[in-house]
mmCIF file of C-alpha atoms in Angstrom:
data_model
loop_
_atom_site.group_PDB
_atom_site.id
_atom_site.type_symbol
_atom_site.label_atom_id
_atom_site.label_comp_id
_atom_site.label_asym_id
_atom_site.label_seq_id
_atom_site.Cartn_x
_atom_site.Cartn_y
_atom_site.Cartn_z
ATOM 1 C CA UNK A 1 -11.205 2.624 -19.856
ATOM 2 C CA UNK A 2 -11.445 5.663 -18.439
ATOM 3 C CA UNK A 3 -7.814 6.223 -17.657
ATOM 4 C CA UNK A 4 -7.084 5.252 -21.619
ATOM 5 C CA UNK A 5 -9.495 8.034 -22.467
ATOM 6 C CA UNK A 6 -7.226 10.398 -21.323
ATOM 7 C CA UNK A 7 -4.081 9.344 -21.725
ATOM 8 C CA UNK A 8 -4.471 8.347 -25.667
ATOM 9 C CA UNK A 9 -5.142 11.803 -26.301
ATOM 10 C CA UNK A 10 -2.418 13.383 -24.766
ATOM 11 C CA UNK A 11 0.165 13.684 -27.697
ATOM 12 C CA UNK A 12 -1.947 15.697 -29.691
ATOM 13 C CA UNK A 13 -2.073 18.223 -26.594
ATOM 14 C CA UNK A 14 1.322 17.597 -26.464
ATOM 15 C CA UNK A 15 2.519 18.331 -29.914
ATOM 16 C CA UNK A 16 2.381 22.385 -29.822
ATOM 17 C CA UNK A 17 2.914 22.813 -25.924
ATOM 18 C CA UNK A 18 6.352 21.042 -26.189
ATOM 19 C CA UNK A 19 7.139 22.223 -29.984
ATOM 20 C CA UNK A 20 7.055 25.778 -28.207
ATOM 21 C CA UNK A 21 9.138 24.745 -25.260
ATOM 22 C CA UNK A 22 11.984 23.240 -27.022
ATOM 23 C CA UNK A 23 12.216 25.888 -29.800
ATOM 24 C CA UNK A 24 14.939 27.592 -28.631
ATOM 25 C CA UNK A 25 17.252 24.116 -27.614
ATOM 26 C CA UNK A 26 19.712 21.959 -29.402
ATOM 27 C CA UNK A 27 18.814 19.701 -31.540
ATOM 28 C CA UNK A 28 20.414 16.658 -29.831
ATOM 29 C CA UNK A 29 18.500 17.769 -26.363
ATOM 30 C CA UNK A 30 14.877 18.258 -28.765
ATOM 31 C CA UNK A 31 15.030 14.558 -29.999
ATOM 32 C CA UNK A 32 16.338 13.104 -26.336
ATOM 33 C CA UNK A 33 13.202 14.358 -25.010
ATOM 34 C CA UNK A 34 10.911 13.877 -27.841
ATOM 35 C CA UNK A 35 12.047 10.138 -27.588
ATOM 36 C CA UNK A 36 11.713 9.478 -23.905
ATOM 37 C CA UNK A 37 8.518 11.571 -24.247
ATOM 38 C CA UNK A 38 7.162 8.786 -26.635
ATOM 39 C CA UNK A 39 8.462 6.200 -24.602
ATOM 40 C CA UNK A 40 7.335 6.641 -21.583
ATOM 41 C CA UNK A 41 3.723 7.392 -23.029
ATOM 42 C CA UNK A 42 3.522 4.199 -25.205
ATOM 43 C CA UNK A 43 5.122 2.347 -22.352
ATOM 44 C CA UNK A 44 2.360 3.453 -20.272
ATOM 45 C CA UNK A 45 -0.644 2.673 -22.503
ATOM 46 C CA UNK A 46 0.663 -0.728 -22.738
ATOM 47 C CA UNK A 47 1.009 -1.298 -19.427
ATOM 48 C CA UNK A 48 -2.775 0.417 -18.819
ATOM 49 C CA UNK A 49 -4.102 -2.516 -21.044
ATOM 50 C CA UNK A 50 -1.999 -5.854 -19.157
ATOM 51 C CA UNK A 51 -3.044 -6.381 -15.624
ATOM 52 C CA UNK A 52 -0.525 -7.611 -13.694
ATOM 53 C CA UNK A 53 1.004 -7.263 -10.284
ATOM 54 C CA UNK A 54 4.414 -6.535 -12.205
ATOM 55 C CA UNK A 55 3.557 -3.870 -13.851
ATOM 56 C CA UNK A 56 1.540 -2.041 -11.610
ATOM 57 C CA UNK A 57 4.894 -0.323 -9.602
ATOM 58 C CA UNK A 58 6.259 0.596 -13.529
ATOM 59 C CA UNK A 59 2.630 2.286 -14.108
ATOM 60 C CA UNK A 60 2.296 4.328 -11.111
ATOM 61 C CA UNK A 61 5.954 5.320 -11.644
ATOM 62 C CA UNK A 62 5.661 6.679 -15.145
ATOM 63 C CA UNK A 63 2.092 8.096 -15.095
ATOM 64 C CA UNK A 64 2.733 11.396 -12.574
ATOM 65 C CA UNK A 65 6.028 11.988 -13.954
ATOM 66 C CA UNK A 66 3.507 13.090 -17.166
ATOM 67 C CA UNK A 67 2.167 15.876 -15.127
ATOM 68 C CA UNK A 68 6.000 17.354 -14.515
ATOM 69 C CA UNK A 69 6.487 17.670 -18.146
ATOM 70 C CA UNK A 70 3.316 18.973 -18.546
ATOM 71 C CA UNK A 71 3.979 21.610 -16.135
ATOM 72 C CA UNK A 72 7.708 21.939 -17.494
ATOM 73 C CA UNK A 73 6.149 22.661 -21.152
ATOM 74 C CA UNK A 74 3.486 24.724 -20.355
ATOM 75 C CA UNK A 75 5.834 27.130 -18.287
ATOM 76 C CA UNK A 76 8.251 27.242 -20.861
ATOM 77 C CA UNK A 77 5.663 28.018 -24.003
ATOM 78 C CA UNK A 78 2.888 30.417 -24.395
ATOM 79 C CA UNK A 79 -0.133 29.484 -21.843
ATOM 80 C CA UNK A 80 -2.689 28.188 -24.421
ATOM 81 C CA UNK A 81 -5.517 26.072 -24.429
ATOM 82 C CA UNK A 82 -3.530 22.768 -25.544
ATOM 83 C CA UNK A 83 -1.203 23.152 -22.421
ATOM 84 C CA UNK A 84 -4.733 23.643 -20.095
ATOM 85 C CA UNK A 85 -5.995 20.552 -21.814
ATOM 86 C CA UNK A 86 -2.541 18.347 -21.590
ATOM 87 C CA UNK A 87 -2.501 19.701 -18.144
ATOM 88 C CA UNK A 88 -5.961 18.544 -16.818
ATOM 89 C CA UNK A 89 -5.048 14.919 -19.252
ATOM 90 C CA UNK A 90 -2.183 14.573 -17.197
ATOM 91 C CA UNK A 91 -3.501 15.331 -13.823
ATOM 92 C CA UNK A 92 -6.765 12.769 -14.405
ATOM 93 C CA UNK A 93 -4.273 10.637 -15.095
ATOM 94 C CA UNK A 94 -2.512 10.730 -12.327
ATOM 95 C CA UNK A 95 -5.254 10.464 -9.922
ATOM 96 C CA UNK A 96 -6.978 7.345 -11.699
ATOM 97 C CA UNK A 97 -3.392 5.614 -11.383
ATOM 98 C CA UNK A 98 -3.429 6.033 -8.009
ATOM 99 C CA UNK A 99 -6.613 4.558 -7.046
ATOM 100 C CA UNK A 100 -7.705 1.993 -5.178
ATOM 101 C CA UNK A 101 -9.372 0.193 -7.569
ATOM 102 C CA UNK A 102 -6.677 0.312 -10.262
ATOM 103 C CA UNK A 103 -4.327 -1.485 -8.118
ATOM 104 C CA UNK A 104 -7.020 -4.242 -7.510
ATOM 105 C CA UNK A 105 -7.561 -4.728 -11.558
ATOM 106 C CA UNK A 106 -3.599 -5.013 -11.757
ATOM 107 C CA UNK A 107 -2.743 -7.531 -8.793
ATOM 108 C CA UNK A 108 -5.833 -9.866 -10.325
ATOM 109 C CA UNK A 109 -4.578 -10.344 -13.490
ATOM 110 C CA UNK A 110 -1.794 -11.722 -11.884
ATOM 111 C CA UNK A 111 -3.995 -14.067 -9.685
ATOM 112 C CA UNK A 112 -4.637 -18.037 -9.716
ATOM 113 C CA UNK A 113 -7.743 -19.726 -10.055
ATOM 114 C CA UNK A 114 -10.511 -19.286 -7.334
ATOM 115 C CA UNK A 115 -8.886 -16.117 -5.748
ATOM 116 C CA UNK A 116 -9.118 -12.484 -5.415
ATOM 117 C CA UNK A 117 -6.366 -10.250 -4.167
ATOM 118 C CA UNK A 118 -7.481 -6.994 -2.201
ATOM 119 C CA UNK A 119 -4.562 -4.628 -2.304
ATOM 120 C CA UNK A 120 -3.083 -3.383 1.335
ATOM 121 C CA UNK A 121 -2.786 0.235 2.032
ATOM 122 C CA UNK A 122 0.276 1.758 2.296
ATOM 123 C CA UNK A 123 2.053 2.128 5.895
ATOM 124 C CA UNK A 124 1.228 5.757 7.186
ATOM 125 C CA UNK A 125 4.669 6.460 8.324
ATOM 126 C CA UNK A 126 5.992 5.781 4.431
ATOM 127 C CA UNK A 127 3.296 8.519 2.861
ATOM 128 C CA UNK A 128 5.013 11.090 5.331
ATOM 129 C CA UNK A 129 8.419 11.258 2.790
ATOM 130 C CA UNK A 130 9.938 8.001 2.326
ATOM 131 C CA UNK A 131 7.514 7.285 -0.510
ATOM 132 C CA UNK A 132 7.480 10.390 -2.588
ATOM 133 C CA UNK A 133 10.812 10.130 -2.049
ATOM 134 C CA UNK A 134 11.876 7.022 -3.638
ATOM 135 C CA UNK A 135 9.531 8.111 -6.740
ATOM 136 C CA UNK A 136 11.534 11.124 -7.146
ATOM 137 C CA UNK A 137 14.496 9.364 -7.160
ATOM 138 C CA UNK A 138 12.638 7.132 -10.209
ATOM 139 C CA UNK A 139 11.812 10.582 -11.915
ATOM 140 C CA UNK A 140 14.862 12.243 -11.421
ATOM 141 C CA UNK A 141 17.156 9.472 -12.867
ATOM 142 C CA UNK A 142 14.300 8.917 -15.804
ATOM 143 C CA UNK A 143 14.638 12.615 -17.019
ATOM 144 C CA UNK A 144 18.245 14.158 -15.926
ATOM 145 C CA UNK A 145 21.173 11.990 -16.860
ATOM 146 C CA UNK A 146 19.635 11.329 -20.963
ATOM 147 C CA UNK A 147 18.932 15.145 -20.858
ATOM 148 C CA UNK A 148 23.003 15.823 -19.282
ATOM 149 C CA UNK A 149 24.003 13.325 -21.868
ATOM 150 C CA UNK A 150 22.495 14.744 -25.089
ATOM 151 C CA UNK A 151 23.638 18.341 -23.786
ATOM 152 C CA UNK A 152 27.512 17.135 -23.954
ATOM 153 C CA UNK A 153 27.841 17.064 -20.378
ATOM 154 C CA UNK A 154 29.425 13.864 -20.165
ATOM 155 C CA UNK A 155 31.035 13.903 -16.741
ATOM 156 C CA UNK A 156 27.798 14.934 -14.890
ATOM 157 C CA UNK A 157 25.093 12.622 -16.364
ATOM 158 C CA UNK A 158 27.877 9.905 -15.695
ATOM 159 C CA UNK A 159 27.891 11.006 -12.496
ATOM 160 C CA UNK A 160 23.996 11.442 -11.921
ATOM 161 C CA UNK A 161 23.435 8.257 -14.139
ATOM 162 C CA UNK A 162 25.269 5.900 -11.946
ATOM 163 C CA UNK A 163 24.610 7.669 -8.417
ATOM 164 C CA UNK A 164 20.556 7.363 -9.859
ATOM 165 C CA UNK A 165 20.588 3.761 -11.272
ATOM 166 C CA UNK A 166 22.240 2.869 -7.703
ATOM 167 C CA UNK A 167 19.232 4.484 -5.745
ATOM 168 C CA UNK A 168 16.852 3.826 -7.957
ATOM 169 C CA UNK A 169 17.584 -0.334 -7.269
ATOM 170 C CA UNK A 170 16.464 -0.004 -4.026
ATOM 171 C CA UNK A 171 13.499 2.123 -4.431
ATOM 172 C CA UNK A 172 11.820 0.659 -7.430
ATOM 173 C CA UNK A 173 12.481 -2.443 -5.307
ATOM 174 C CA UNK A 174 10.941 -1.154 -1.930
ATOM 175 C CA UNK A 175 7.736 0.596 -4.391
ATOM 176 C CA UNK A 176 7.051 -3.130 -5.716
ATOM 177 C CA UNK A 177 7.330 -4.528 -2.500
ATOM 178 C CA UNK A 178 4.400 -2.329 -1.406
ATOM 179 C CA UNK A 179 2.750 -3.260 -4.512
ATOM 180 C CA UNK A 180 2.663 -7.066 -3.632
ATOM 181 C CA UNK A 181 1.019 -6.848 -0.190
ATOM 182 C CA UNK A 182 -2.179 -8.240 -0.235
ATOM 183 C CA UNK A 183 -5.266 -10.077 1.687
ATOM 184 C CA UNK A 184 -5.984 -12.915 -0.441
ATOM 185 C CA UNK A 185 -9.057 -15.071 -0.845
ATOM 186 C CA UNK A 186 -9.006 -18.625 -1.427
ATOM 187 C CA UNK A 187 -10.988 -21.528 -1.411
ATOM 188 C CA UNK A 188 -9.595 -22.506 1.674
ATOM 189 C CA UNK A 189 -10.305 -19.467 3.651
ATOM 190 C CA UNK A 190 -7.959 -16.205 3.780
ATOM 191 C CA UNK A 191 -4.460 -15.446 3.187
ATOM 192 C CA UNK A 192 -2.372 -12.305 4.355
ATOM 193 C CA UNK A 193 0.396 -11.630 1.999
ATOM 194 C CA UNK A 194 2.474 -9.114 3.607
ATOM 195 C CA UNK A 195 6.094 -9.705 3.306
ATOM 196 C CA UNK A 196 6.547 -5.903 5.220
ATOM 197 C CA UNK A 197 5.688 -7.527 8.284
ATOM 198 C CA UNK A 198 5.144 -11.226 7.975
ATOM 199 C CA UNK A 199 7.842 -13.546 7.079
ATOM 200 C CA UNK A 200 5.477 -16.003 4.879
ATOM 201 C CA UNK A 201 2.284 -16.011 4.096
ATOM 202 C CA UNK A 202 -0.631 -16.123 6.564
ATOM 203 C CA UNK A 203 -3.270 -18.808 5.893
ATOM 204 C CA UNK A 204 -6.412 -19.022 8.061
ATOM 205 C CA UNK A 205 -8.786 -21.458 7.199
ATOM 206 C CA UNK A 206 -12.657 -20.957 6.736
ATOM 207 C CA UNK A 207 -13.778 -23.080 9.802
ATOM 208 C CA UNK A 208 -11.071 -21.110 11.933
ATOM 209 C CA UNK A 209 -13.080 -17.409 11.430
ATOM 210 C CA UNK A 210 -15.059 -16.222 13.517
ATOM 211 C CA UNK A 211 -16.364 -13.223 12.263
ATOM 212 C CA UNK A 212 -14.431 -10.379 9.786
ATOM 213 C CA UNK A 213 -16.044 -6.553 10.964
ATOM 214 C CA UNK A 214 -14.909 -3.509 10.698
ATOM 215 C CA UNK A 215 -12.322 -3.038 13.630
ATOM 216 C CA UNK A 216 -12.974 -0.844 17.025
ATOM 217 C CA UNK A 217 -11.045 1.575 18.734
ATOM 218 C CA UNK A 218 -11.464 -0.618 21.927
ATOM 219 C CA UNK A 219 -10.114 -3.788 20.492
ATOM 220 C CA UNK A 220 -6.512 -5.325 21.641
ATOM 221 C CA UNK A 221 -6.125 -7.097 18.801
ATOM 222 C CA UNK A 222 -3.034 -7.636 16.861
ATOM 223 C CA UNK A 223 -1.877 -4.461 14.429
ATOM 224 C CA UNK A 224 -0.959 -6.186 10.950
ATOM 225 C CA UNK A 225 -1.456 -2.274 9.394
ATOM 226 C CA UNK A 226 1.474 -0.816 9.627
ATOM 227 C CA UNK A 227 -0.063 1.835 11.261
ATOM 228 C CA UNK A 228 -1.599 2.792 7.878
ATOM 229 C CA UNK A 229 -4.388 5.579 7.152
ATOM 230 C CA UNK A 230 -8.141 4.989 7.647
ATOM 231 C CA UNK A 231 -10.469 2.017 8.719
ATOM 232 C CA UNK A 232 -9.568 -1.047 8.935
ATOM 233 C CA UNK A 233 -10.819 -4.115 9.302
ATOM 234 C CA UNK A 234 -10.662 -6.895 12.408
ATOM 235 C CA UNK A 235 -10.288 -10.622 11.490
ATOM 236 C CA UNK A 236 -11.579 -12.773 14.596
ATOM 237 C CA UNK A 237 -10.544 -16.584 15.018
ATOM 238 C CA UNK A 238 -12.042 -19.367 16.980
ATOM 239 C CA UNK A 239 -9.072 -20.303 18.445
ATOM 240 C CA UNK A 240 -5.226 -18.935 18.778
ATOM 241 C CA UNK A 241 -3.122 -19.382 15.260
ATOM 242 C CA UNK A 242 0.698 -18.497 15.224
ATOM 243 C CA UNK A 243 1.841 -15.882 13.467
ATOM 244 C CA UNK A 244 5.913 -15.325 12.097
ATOM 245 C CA UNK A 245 5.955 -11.899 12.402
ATOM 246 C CA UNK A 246 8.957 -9.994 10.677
ATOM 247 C CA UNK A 247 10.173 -7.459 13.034
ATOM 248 C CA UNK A 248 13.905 -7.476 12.739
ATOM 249 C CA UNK A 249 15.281 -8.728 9.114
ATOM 250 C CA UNK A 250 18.817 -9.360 10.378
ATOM 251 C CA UNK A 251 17.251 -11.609 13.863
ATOM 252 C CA UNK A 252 14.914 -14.454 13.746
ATOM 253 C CA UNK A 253 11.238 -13.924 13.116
ATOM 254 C CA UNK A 254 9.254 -13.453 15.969
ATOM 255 C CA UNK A 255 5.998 -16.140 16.763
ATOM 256 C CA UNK A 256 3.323 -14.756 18.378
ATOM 257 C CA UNK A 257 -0.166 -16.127 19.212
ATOM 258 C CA UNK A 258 -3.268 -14.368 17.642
ATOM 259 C CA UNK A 259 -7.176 -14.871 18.659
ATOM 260 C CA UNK A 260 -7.724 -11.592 16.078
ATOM 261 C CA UNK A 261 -5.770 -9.205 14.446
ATOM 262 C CA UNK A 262 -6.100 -5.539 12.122
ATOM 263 C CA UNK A 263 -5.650 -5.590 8.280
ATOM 264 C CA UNK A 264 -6.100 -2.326 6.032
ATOM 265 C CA UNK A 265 -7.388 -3.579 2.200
ATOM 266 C CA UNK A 266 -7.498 -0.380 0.664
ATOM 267 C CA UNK A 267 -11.136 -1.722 -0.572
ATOM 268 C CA UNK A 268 -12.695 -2.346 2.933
ATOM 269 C CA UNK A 269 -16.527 -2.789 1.401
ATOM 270 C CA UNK A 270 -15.254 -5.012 -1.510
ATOM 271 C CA UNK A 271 -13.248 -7.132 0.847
ATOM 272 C CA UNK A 272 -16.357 -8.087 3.410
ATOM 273 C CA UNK A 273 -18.499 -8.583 0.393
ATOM 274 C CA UNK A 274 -16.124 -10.882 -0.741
ATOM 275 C CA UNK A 275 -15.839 -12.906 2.530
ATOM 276 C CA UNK A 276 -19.650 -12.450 2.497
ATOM 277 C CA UNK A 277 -19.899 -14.624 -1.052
ATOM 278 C CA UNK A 278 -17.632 -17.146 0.351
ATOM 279 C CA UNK A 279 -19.591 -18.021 3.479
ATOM 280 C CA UNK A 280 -17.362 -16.227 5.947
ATOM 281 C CA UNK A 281 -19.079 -14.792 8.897
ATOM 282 C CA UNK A 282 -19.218 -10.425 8.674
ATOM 283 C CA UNK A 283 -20.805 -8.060 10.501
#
């Protein structure tokens, strides 16, 4: 709701800011933009009221990209108090998107029966470039080639349209995979969803827990977090399970034996209350 609150208004902060900043450009260049402007905010607020695991990589794709035209208009109009407002609309935006909690409300709509998915956080190593990388690749193919292409410049958003639809496979694909790794809970106990680093799903069943606690420095057990940032949490067992771990994709997937392991929900308190309503042991 909140999100909505700010994003419905945008176009009327919008309207001046970027009637200013395309004043002095072609016509065919004015309407590209005012187009994929409307697009990608109506494609946005539809996707803000649909949860669903699918959409949730399109969503936090499109929503920052509002903040660079933001800045783009407001630099090239007069500062005024419509560009402050569309630029504090845009920035709310973009940090609500990116919360925790939003990814929970998308990956559940997606859910089946008695089960709630708890988002994984992100591997640390990917924040570091790979990341914001692959999501400029997304903006930069969104925005450049239709803006070469109205301009007449045929040969170059050819160029940049095909080079960007190539790279932007590949990371829109590795951005959803991140967006469909989860900790699971179902009737039957837990389930790790993690194709990153697991080569199907991880099931442990309710009698088979020991205890689910926040994890400690001093434990050796198994890292499932892709050395991600923050807490995590430490699943303990009653007795050794087998885990296919994914640690080459081109050789075999490696079995190992697990008394306990590490997993990273990006919700830690949500995800021992949880086990705590299901009648798994916490500390």
């Amino acid at each position: 709701m909140a999100f909505r609150l700010a994003w419905i208004p945008i176009p009327l902060f919008g309207y001046g800011v970027f009637d200013s900043a395309l004043s002095d450009k072609s016509d065919p260049i004015q309407i590209t933009i005012v187009i994929g402007l409307w697009i990608i905010w109506s494609m946005v607020l539809v996707a803000s009221l649909i949860p669903s695991a699918s959409l949730l990589t399109l969503y936090r794709v499109l929503v920052p990209i509002s903040v660079v035209a933001a800045i783009w208009g407001s630099l090239e109009s007069q500062i005024s108090s419509s560009s402050i407002f569309l630029l504090f609309s845009c920035a709310i935006c973009t940090s609500i998107c990116l919360l925790p909690s939003v990814g929970f409300w998308f990956v559940n709509g997606s859910s089946y029966g008695d089960e709630i998915r708890l988002p994984l956080k992100p591997p640390g190593p990917l924040l570091l470039g790979p990341l914001p990388l692959a999501w400029l690749v997304l903006m930069l193919t969104i925005i450049f080639p239709a803006i070469l292409l109205s301009a007449e410049s045929f040969f170059w958003g050819s160029v940049t349209l095909a080079i960007g639809l190539a790279l932007s496979f590949f990371s829109y694909r590795s951005l959803s995979a991140l967006a469909h790794r989860w900790v699971v809970f179902v009737p039957a106990g837990i389930v790790l969803h993690d194709n990153m680093i697991l080569t199907d799903p991880f099931l442990v069943r309710k009698p088979l827990i020991k205890q689910v606690r926040p994890a400690l420095t001093s434990s050796d057990s198994k890292d499932l977090t892709l050395s991600s940032v923050g807490m995590c949490l430490e699943v303990e067992l009653y007795e050794p399970a087998n885990l296919s771990l994914s640690v080459n994709p081109l050789a075999p997937p490696a079995v190992e034996e697990v008394v306990s392991f590490f997993i990273s929900p990006s919700l830690l308190s949500e995800t021992i209350e949880e086990a705590t309503k299901r009648s798994i042991p916490t500390l």
